[in-house]
Amino acid sequence: GAGVSQSPSNKVTEKGKDVELRCDPISGHTALYWYRQSLGQGLEFLIYFQGNSAPDKSGLPSDRFSAERTGGSVSTLTIQRTQQEDSAVYLCASSLAGGSETQYFGPGTRLLVL
Amino acid sequence: GENVEQHPSTLSVQEGDSAVIKCTYSDSASNYFPWYKQELGKGSQLIIDIRSNVGEKKDQRIAVTLNKTAKHFSLHITETQPEDSAVYFCAARINFNKFYFGSGTKLNVKP
């Protein structure tokens, strides 16, 4: 069946512009996670959704970052006024329920801020 | 918060040899430790996991060991094959849905 999909796969933007990243989780998965992976670094937790609500926003690095999820499905991660240090691969994962540990990852969006 | 360290950052082995990747964690409350394989252009895949009440788990050529006292866990791949070449990440779960990841190990299996 279809896995987690993300779009775009690559995004190049200029410093100061806003970008929007999209994640389509596996159908029926209620939990959705956003991570960031900078070059040579591990995965950094950004935010977690259970349904449409985000009980844990502690990982968002600044108020330029926001995320929403609608209909318990698609999620968008928005970065406003991008900075060069925002350049990274942004990964989305979903799991069947909040209690399920198996996270299925998407292929990621590679963001480059010039 | 939790801190997960992973070593080595790169590992090169000959096909057929074994590969071992080690991770340490800092918070004794961590209770679940998955390993992910990340291949270029693909999403990360869960390859094996272990809970804190188990010391070892094996699945064909892959095994994971956990030492709770020392707060470290290791991934063991035996009889490596070229298709095992990828970046491997360890993780530790401390809260119900928050995972902390290691920095990754790039494994290269030479044919």
mmCIF file of N, CA and C in Angstrom, chain A residues 49 51-52 68-76:
data_model
loop_
_atom_site.group_PDB
_atom_site.id
_atom_site.type_symbol
_atom_site.label_atom_id
_atom_site.label_comp_id
_atom_site.label_asym_id
_atom_site.label_seq_id
_atom_site.Cartn_x
_atom_site.Cartn_y
_atom_site.Cartn_z
ATOM 1 N N PHE A 49 1.658 15.378 16.118
ATOM 2 C CA PHE A 49 0.208 15.522 16.068
ATOM 3 C C PHE A 49 -0.466 14.218 16.453
ATOM 4 N N GLY A 51 -4.173 13.133 15.858
ATOM 5 C CA GLY A 51 -5.329 13.705 15.174
ATOM 6 C C GLY A 51 -4.932 15.059 14.634
ATOM 7 N N ASN A 52 -5.756 16.063 14.888
ATOM 8 C CA ASN A 52 -5.465 17.411 14.412
ATOM 9 C C ASN A 52 -4.768 18.281 15.452
ATOM 10 N N GLU A 68 0.433 22.580 10.939
ATOM 11 C CA GLU A 68 -0.966 22.282 11.157
ATOM 12 C C GLU A 68 -1.317 20.976 10.473
ATOM 13 N N ARG A 69 -2.407 20.434 10.953
ATOM 14 C CA ARG A 69 -2.903 19.190 10.373
ATOM 15 C C ARG A 69 -4.413 19.300 10.294
ATOM 16 N N THR A 70 -4.948 18.990 9.156
ATOM 17 C CA THR A 70 -6.383 19.115 8.955
ATOM 18 C C THR A 70 -7.000 17.772 8.585
ATOM 19 N N GLY A 71 -8.211 17.552 9.066
ATOM 20 C CA GLY A 71 -8.924 16.323 8.735
ATOM 21 C C GLY A 71 -8.242 15.080 9.244
ATOM 22 N N GLY A 72 -7.333 15.240 10.196
ATOM 23 C CA GLY A 72 -6.622 14.086 10.732
ATOM 24 C C GLY A 72 -5.738 13.414 9.709
ATOM 25 N N SER A 73 -5.401 14.150 8.630
ATOM 26 C CA SER A 73 -4.611 13.521 7.573
ATOM 27 C C SER A 73 -3.413 14.395 7.218
ATOM 28 N N VAL A 74 -3.538 15.159 6.152
ATOM 29 C CA VAL A 74 -2.417 15.939 5.622
ATOM 30 C C VAL A 74 -1.915 16.956 6.647
ATOM 31 N N SER A 75 -0.602 17.099 6.674
ATOM 32 C CA SER A 75 -0.004 18.111 7.542
ATOM 33 C C SER A 75 0.906 19.009 6.715
ATOM 34 N N THR A 76 0.948 20.273 7.097
ATOM 35 C CA THR A 76 1.885 21.197 6.464
ATOM 36 C C THR A 76 2.780 21.811 7.528
#
